[in-house]
Structure formats: C-alpha cells, structure tokens
PDB file of C-alpha atoms in Angstrom:
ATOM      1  CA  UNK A   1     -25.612 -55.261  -8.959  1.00 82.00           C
ATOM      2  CA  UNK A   2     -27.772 -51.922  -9.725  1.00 90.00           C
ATOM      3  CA  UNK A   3     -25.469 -48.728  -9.672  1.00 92.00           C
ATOM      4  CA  UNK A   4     -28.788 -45.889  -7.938  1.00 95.00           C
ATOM      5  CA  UNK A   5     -27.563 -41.865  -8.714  1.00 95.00           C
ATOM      6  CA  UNK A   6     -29.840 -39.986  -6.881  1.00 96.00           C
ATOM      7  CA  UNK A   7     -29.578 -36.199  -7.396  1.00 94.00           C
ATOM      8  CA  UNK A   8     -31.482 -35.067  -4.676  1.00 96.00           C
ATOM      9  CA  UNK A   9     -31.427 -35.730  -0.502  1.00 97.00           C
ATOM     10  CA  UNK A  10     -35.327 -36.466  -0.952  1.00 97.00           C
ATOM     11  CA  UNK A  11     -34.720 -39.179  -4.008  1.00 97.00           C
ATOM     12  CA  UNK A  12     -31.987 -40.843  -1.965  1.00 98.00           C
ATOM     13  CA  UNK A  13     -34.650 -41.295   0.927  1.00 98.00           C
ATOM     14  CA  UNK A  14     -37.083 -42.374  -1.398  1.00 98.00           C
ATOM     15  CA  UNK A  15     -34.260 -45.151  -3.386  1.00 97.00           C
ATOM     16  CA  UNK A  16     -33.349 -46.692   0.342  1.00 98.00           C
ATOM     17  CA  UNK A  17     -37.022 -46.973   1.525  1.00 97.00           C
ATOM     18  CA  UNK A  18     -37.458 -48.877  -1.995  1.00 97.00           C
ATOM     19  CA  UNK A  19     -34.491 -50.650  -1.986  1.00 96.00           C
ATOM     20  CA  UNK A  20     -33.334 -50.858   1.999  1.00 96.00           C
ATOM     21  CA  UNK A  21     -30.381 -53.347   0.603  1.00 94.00           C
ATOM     22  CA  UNK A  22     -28.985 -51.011  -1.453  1.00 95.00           C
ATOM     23  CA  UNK A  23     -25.275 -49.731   0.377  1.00 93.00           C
ATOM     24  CA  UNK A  24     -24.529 -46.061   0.573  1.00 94.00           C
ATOM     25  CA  UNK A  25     -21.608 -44.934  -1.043  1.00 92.00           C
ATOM     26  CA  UNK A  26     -19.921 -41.569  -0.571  1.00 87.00           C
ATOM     27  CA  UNK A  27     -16.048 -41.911  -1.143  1.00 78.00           C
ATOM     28  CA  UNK A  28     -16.195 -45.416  -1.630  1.00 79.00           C
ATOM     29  CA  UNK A  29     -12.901 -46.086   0.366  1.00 76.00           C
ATOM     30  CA  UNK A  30     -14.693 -49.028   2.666  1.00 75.00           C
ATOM     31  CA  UNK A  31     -17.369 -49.821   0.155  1.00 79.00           C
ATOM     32  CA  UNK A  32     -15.224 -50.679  -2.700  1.00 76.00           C
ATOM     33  CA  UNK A  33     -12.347 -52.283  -1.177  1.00 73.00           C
ATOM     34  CA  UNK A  34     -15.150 -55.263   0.534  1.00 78.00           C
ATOM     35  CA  UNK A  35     -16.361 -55.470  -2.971  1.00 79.00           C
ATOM     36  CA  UNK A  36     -12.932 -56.177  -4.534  1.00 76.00           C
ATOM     37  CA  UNK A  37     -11.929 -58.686  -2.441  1.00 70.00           C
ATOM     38  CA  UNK A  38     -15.322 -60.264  -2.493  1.00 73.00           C
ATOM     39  CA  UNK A  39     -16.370 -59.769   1.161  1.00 76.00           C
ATOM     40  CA  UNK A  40     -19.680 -58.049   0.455  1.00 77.00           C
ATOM     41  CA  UNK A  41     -21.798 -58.226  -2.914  1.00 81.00           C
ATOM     42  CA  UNK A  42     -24.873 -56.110  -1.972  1.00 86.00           C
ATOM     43  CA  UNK A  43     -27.937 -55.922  -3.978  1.00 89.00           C
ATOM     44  CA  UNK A  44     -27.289 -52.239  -5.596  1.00 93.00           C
ATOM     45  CA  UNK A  45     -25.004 -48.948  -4.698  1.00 94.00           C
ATOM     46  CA  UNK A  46     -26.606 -46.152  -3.782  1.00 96.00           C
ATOM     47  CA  UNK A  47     -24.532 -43.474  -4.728  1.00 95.00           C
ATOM     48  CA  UNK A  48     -24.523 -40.016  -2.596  1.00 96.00           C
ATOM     49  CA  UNK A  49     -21.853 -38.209  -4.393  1.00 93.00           C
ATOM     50  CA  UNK A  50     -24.258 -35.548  -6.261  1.00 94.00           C
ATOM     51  CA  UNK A  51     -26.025 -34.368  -3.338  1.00 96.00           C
ATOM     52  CA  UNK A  52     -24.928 -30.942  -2.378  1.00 94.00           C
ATOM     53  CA  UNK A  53     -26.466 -31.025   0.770  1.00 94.00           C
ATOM     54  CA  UNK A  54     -24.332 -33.313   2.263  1.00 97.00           C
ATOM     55  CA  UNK A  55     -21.024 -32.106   1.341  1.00 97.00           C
ATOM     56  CA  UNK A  56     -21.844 -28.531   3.783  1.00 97.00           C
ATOM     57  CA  UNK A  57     -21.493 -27.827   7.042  1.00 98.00           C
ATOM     58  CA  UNK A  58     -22.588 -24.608   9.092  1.00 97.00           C
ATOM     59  CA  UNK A  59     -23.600 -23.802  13.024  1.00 96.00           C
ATOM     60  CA  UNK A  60     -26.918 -24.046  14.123  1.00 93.00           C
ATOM     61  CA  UNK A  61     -27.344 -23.171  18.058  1.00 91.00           C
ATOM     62  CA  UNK A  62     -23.625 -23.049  18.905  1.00 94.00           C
ATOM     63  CA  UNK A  63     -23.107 -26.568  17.908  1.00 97.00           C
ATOM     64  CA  UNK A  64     -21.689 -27.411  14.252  1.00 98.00           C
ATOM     65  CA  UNK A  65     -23.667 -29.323  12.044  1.00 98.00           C
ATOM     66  CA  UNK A  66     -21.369 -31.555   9.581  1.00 98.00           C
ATOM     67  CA  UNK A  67     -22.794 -33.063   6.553  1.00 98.00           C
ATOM     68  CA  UNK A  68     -21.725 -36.600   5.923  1.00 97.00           C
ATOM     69  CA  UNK A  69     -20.512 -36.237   2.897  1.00 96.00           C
ATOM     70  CA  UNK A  70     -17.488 -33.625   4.319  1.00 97.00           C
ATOM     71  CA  UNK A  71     -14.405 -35.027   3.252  1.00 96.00           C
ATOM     72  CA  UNK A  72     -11.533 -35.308   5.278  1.00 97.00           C
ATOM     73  CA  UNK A  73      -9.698 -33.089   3.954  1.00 97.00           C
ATOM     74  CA  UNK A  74     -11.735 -30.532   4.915  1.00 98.00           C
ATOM     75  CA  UNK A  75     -12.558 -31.185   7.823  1.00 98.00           C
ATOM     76  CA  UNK A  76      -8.921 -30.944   8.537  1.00 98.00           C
ATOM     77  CA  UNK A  77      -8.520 -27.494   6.525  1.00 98.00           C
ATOM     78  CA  UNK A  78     -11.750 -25.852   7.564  1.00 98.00           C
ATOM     79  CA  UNK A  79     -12.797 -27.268  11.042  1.00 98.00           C
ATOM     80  CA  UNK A  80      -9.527 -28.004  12.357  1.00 97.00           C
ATOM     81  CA  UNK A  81      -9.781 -25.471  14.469  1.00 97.00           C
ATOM     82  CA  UNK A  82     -13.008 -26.299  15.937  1.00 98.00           C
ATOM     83  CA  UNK A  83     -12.527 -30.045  16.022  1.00 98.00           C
ATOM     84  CA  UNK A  84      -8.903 -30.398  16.609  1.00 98.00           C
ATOM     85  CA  UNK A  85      -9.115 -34.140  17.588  1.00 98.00           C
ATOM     86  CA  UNK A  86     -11.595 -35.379  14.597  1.00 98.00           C
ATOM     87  CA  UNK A  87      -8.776 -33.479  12.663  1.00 98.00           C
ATOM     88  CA  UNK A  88      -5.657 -34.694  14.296  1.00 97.00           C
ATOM     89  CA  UNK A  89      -7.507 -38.249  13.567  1.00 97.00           C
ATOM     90  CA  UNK A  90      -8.332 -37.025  10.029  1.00 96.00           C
ATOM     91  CA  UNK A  91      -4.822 -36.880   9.265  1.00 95.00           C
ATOM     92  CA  UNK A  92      -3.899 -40.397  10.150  1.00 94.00           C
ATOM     93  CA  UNK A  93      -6.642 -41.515   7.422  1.00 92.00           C
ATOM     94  CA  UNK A  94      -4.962 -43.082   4.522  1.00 85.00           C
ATOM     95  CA  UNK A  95      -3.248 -41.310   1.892  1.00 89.00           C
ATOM     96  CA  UNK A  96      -4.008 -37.925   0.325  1.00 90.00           C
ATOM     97  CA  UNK A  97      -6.210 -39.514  -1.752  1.00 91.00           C
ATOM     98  CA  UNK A  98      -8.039 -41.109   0.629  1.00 90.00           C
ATOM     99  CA  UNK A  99      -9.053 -38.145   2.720  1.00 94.00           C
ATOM    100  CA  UNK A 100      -9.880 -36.267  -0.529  1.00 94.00           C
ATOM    101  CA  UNK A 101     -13.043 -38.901  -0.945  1.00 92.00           C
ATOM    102  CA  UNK A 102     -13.000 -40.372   2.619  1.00 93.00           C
ATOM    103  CA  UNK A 103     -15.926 -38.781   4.953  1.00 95.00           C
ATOM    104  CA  UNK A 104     -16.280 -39.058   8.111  1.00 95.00           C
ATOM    105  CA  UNK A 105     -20.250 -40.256   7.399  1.00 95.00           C
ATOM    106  CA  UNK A 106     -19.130 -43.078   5.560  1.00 93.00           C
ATOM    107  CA  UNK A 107     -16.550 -44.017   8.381  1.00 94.00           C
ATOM    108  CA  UNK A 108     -19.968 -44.261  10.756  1.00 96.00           C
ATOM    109  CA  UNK A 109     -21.795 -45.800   8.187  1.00 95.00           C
ATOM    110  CA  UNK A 110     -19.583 -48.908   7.569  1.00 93.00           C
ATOM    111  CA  UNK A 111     -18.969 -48.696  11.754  1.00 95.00           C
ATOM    112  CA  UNK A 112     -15.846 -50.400  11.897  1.00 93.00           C
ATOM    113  CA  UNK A 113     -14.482 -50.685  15.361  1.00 94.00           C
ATOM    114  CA  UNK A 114     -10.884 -49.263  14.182  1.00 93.00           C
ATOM    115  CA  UNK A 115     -12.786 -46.240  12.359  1.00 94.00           C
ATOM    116  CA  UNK A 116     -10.355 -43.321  13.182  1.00 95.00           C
ATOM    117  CA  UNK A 117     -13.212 -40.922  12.858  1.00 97.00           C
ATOM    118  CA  UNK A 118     -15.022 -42.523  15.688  1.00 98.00           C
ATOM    119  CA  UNK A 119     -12.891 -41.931  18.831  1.00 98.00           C
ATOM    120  CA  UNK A 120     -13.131 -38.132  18.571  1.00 98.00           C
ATOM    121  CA  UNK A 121     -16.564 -38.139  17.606  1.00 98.00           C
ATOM    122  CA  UNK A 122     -17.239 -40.396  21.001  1.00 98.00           C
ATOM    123  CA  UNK A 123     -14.924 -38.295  23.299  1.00 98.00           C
ATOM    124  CA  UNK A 124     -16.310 -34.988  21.695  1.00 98.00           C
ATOM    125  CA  UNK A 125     -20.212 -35.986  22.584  1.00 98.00           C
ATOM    126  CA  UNK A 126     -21.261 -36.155  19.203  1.00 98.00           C
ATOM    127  CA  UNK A 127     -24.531 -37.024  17.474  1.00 98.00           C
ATOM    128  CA  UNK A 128     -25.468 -38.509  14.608  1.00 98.00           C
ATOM    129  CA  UNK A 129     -28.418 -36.840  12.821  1.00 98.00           C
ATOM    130  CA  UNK A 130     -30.270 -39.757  10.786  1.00 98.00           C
ATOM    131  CA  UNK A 131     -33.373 -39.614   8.648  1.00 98.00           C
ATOM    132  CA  UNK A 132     -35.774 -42.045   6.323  1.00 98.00           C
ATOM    133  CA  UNK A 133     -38.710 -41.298   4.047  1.00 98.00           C
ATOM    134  CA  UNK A 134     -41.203 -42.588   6.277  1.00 97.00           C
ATOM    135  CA  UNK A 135     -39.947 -41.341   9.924  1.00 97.00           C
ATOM    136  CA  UNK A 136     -37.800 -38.178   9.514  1.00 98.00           C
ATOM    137  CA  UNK A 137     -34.779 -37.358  11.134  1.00 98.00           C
ATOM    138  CA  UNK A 138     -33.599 -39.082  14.354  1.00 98.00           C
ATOM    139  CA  UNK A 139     -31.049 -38.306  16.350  1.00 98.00           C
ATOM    140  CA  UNK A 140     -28.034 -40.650  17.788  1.00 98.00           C
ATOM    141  CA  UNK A 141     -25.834 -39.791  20.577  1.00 98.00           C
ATOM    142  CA  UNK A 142     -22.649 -41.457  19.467  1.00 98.00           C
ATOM    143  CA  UNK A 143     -22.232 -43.505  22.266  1.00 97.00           C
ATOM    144  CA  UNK A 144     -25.800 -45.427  20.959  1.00 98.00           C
ATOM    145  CA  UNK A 145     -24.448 -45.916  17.563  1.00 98.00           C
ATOM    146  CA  UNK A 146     -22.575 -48.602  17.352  1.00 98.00           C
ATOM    147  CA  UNK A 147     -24.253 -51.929  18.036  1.00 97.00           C
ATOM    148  CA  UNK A 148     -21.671 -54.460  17.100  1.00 96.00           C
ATOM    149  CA  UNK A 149     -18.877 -55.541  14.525  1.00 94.00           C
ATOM    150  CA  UNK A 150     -19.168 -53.405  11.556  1.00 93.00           C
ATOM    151  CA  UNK A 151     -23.109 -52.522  12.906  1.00 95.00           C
ATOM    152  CA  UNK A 152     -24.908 -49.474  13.625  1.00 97.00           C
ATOM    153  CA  UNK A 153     -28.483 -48.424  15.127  1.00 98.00           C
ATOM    154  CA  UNK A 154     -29.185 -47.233  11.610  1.00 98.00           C
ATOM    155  CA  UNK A 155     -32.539 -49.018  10.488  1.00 98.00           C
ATOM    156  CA  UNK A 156     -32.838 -50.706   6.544  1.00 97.00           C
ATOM    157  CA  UNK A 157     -34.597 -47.475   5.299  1.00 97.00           C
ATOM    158  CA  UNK A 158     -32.266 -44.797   6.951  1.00 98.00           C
ATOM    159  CA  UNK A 159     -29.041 -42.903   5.999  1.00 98.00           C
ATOM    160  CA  UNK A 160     -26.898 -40.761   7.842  1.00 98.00           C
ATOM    161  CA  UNK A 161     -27.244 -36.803   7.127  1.00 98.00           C
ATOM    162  CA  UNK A 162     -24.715 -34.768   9.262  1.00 98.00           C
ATOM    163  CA  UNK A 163     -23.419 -35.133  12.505  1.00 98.00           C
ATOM    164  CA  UNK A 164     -23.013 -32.386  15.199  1.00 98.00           C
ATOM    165  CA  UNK A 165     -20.923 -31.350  17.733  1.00 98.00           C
ATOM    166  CA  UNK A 166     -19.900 -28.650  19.575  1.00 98.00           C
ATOM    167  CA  UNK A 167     -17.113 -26.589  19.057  1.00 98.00           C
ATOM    168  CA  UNK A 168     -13.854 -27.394  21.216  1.00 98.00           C
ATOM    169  CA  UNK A 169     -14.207 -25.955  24.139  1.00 97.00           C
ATOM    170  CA  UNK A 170     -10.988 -27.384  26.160  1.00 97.00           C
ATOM    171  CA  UNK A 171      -7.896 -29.138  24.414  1.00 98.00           C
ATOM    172  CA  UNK A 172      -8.560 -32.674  21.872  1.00 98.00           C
ATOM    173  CA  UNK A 173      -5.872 -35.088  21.432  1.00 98.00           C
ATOM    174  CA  UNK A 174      -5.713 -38.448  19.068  1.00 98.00           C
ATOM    175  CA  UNK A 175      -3.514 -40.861  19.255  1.00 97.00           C
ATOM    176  CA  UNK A 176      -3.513 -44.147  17.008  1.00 96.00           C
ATOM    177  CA  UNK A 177      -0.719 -46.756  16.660  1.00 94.00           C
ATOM    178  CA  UNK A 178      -0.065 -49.043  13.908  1.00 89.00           C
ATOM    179  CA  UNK A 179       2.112 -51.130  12.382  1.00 81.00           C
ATOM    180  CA  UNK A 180       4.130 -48.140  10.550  1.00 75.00           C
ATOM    181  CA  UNK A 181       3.309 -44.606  10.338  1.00 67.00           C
ATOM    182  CA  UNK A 182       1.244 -44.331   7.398  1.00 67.00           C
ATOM    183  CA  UNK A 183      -1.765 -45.959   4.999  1.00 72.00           C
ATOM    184  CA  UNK A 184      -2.705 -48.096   8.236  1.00 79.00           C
ATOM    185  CA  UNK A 185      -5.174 -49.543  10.278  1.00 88.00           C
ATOM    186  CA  UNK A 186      -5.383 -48.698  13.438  1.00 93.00           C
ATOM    187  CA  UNK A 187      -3.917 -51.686  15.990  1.00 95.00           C
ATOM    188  CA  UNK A 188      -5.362 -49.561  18.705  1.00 97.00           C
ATOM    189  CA  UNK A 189      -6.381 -45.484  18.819  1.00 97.00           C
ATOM    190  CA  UNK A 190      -7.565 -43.406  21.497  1.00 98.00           C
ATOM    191  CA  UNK A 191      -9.003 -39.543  22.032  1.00 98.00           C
ATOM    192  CA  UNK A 192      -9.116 -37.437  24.703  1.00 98.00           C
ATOM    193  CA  UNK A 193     -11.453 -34.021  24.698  1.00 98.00           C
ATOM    194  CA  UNK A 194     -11.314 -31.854  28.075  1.00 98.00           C
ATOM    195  CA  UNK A 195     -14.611 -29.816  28.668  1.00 98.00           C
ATOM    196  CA  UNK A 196     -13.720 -27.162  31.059  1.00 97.00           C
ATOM    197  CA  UNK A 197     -17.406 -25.972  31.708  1.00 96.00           C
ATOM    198  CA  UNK A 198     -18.648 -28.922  32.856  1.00 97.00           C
ATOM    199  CA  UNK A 199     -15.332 -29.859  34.573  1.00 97.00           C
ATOM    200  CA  UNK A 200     -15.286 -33.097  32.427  1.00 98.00           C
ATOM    201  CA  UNK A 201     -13.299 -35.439  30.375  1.00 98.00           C
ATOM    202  CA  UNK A 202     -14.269 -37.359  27.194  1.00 98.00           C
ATOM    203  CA  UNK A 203     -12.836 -40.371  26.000  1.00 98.00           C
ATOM    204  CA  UNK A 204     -13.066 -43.032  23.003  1.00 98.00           C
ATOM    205  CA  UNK A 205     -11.356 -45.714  22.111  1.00 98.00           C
ATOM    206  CA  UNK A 206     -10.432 -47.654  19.329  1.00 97.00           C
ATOM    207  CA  UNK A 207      -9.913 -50.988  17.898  1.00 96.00           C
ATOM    208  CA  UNK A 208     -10.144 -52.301  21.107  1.00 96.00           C
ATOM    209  CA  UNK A 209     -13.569 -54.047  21.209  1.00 97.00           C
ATOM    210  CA  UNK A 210     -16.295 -55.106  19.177  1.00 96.00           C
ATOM    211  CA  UNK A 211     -17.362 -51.132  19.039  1.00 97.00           C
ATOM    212  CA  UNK A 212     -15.950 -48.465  19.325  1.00 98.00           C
ATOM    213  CA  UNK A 213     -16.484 -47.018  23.181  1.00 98.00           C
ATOM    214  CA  UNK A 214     -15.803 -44.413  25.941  1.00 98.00           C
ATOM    215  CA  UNK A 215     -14.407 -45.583  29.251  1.00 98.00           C
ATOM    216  CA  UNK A 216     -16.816 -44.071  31.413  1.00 98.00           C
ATOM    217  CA  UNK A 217     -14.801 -45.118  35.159  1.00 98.00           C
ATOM    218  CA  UNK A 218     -11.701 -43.535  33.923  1.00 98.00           C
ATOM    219  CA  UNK A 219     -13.933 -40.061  32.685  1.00 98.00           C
ATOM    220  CA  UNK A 220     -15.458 -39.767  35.958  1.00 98.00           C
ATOM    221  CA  UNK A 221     -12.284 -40.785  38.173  1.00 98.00           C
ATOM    222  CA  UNK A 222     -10.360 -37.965  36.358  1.00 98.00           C
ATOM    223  CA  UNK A 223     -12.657 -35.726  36.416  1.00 98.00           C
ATOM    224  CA  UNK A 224     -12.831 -35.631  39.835  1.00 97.00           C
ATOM    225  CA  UNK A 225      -8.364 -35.562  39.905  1.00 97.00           C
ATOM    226  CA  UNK A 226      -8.240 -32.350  38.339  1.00 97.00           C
ATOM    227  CA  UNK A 227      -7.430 -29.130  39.396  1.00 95.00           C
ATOM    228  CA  UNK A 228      -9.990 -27.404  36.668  1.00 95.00           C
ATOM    229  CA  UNK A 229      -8.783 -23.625  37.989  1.00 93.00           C
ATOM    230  CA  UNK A 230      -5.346 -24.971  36.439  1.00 86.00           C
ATOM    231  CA  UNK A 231      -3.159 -23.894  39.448  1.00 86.00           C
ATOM    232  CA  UNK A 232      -1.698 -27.510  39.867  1.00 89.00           C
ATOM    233  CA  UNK A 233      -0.189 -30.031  37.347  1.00 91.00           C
ATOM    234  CA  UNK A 234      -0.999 -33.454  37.084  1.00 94.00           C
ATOM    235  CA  UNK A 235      -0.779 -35.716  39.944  1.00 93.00           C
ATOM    236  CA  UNK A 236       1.289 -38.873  38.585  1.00 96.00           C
ATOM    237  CA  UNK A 237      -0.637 -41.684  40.499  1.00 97.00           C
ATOM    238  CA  UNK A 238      -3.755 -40.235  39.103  1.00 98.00           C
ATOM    239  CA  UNK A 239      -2.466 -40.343  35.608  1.00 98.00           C
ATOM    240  CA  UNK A 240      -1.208 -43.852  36.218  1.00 98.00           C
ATOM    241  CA  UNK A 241      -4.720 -44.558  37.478  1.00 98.00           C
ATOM    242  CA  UNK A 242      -6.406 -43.088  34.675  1.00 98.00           C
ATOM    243  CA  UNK A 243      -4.381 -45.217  32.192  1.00 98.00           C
ATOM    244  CA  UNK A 244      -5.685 -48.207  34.022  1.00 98.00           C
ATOM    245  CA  UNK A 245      -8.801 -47.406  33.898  1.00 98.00           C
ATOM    246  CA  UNK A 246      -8.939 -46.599  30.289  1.00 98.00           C
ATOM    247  CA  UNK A 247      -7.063 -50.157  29.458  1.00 98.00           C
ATOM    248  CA  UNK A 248     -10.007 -51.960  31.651  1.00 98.00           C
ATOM    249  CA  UNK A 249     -12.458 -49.923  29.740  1.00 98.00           C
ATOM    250  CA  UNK A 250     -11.382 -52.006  26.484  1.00 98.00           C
ATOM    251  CA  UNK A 251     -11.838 -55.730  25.439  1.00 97.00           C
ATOM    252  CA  UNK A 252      -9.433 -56.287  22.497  1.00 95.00           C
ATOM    253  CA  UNK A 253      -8.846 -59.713  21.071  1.00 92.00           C
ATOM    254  CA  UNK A 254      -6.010 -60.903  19.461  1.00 93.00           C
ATOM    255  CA  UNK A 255      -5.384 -60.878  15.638  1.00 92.00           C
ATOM    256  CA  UNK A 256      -2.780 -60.158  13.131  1.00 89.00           C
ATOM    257  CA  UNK A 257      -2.537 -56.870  13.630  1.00 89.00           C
ATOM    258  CA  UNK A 258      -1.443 -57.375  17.384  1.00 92.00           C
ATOM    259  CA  UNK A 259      -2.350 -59.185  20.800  1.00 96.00           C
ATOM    260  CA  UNK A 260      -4.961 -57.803  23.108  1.00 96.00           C
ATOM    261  CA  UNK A 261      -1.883 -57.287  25.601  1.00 97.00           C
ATOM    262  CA  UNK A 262      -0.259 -55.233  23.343  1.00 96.00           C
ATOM    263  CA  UNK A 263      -3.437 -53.531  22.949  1.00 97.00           C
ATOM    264  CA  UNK A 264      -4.544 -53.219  26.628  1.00 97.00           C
ATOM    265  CA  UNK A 265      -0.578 -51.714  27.169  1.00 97.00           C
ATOM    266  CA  UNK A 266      -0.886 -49.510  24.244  1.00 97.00           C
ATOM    267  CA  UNK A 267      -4.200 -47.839  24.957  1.00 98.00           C
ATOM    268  CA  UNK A 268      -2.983 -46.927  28.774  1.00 98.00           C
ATOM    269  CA  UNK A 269      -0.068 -45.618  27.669  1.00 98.00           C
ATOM    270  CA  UNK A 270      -1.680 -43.417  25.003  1.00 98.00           C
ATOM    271  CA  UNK A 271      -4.140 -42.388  27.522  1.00 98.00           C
ATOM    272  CA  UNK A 272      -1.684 -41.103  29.571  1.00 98.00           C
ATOM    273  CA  UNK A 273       0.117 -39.249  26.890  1.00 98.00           C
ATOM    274  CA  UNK A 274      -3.194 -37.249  25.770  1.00 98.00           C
ATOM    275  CA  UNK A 275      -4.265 -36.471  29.315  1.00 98.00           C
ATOM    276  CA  UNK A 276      -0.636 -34.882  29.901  1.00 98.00           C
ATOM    277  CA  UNK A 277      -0.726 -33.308  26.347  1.00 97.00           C
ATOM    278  CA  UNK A 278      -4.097 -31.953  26.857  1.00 98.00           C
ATOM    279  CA  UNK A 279      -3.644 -30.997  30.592  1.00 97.00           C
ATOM    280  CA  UNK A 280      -0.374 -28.867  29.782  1.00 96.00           C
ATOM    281  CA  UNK A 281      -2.264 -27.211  26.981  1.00 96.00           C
ATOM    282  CA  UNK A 282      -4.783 -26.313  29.612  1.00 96.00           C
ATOM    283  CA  UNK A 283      -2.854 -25.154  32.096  1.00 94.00           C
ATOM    284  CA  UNK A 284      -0.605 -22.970  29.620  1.00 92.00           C
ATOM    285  CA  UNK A 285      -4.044 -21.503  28.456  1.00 84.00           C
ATOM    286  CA  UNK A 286      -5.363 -21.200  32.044  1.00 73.00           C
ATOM    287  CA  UNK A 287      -1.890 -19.263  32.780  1.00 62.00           C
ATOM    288  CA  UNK A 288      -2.378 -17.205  30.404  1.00 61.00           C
ATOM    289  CA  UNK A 289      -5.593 -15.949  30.621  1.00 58.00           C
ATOM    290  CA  UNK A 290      -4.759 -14.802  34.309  1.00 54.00           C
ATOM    291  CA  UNK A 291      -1.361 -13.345  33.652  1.00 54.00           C
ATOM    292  CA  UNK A 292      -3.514 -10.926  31.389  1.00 52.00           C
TER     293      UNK A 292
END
C-alpha cells in the first residue's frame, strides 16, 4: 500500500485524479480502524493532514464555510455557537482523542449511515463543496450526498473541501442513543434545527436506514402545527404526530446493536424530545424579545 503526502490542495487534486483508488485520510479514525481489522486494503492513502487550507473556516455571504479538515474539537469550541447541533453531536464523537483528529469531512467522506456529524448537517441544510482536477468545485446539498451504505455522490477523482451552512438561526438539538453513554456508535440519532424565517423545521436522522435522511412528511406537517409568533406552546397530539411521522420516515434493520423496533420507538421518542426542547427555547426567546 503507497502512503501519498501531498503538501498542497492543488497536489492532492492532482494525486486522486492519478490515483482515483487512493483513500483520503484526515484523522484517520474510520480509515484506520477498517484497515486494522482487515475490512478495507485500498491501493494507497492519501494523506490530507498538511494542507492548511482545509483545517480553516471563515463566512462568505452570511453562510459559514467549514474546511473538512476542522476537527471536532473545534468545531465544538469555535462554532458552537453558530452550529449548536453539529456541536451538541460533536460531543458525542468518541473520546477526547478522537475529536482532536476526527473531522467532520472525513465523517462525510467514509458516509456511514450512523455518522453523528450527518444528522445536523441534514437538518441544518448543508452543502458539501467538492472539487477534482479536471472539473472544479461542485456543490452537494446534503440531502444528495449519500447514495447508499458507506457511499457518497463523490466521483473517483474528487475530494471533499469544506462544507457550508448557515449560521443558526432558530434553536438545534441532537440526540443519539447507544448502548452506554460514551465511545459509541450510534443505535439510532436524530437532529432537529427550527428556521424561524422561513417558518420551517429541519430534520435528520440516523442509523436508521441505509443513509442517512430527513423525514420530509413530518418537516412539513410541523411546520404547518406551529405557532411561529411563539404565543402558544406545543399542541401534544401534534407532537405525538410528529414523532410518528419521523419513525415512518426511517427504515432500520435489525443488528447487534438493536432491533429496528427499538429503533423506530427510539427515534419518535427523541423526536419528540428535540421538538419540545427546541420549541421551549423558542418560545423563551420569542418572550423575551417582546417583553423588551
């Protein structure tokens, strides 16, 4: 296997367009454990850790643009406040140590469908800036990104640069729950991102099909519910609805990890949770503001 150091974002274009087998590495935390237990053997490592340019992030037209290479770490110390639920997911991510070399890239890259990056990143209408040697950059609304069981819409010459988002504009919530508290993988996670402009809810769930996904009937269905002037609380039935909704949106499977009952359960109550976290932060804010 051929170890590839590139030093600069133009030679690592130029090393996958020569060698589109060759796996991107960043932190390594997916990457390396597939290799060690013999579950992938690719033809050579192409190794982004030197490139500057991926480890920054900045605003560009009052959305943030996060390079890939943005550990976790920081994206929970510096952007926490911007992307509350990518953060609040951020934390559940392995150990210390893990989140000082994990990236959220690399969590897109190796498109797992119980990537705790990717919920927030769906519910939070994210995209995925991607570019080759030969094409340029492309962009990737989340939703299109993920194409199957550990596959993305990435083609053999490609790698992932940044993704943006836009700042938080209403509350974010994550939830994820696993088989103990920490150093897990998710059995099922959900996230929940209120958009208060555009009267909306965002939504992404988990481990809980072959990709991860948004549950489009329960967004729209509670959309409509709420009282966006944040006079009312929630209406129960609607959050019972909206739980159902969310646990139709899903297709989990069974495996050692847990039963796609438990799963299907787990994700509507966790939906309902968020919603009535995030709604109460809302209406607290909304309370607020006109008290002043």
């Amino acid at each position: 296997m051929d170890f590839l150091r590139p030093l600069t974002w133009e030679d690592a274009l130029a090393a996958k367009a020569a060698r589109p087998g060759a796996r991107p590495v960043q932190g390594g935390t997916d990457v390396m454990v597939e290799i060690n237990f013999d579950r992938d053997r690719p033809e050579a490592l192409l190794d982004l850790t030197r490139i500057r340019a991926l480890t920054e992030w900045d605003t560009a037209d009052g959305r943030l643009r996060v390079g890939a290479g943005v550990p976790y770490a920081r994206l929970i110390t510096e952007l926490g406040g911007r992307l509350p639920g990518l953060a609040q997911a951020s934390r559940t991510v392995g150990s210390p140590q893990i989140r000082n070399r994990g990236t959220a890239g690399g969590n897109l890259g190796a498109a797992s469908p119980a990537g705790d990056a990717h919920p927030p990143l769906l519910a939070g209408d994210a995209v995925i800036e991607v570019e080759s040697a030969a094409r340029g950059v492309r962009m990737i609304p989340a939703g299109s990104f993920f194409t199957g069981v550990k596959r993305n819409a990435l083609e053999p010459d490609e790698l992932i640069r940044a993704f943006w988002a836009a700042p938080a504009s209403g509350p974010q919530y994550f939830s994820k729950i696993g088989t103990r508290n920490a150093m897990v993988i998710a059995v099922c996670s959900f996230a929940l991102a209120l958009h208060p402009g555009e009267r909306r809810v965002g939504t992404g769930l988990g481990s809980a099909a072959p990709t991860p996904r948004r549950a489009p009937e329960a967004e729209a269905f509670i959309s409509g519910e709420l009282d966006w002037d944040g006079r009312r609380p929630l209406p129960e039935p609607a959050v019972r609805r909206f739980g159902d909704l969310v646990r139709d949106a899903a297709s989990p499977i069974d495996d050692v990890r847990g039963t796609g009952a438990y799963r299907g359960h787990a994700l509507s109550v966790m939906a309902r949770r968020t919603l009535t976290w995030a709604w109460d932060e809302y209406r607290a804010g909304a309370n607020g503001r006109r008290a002043s």
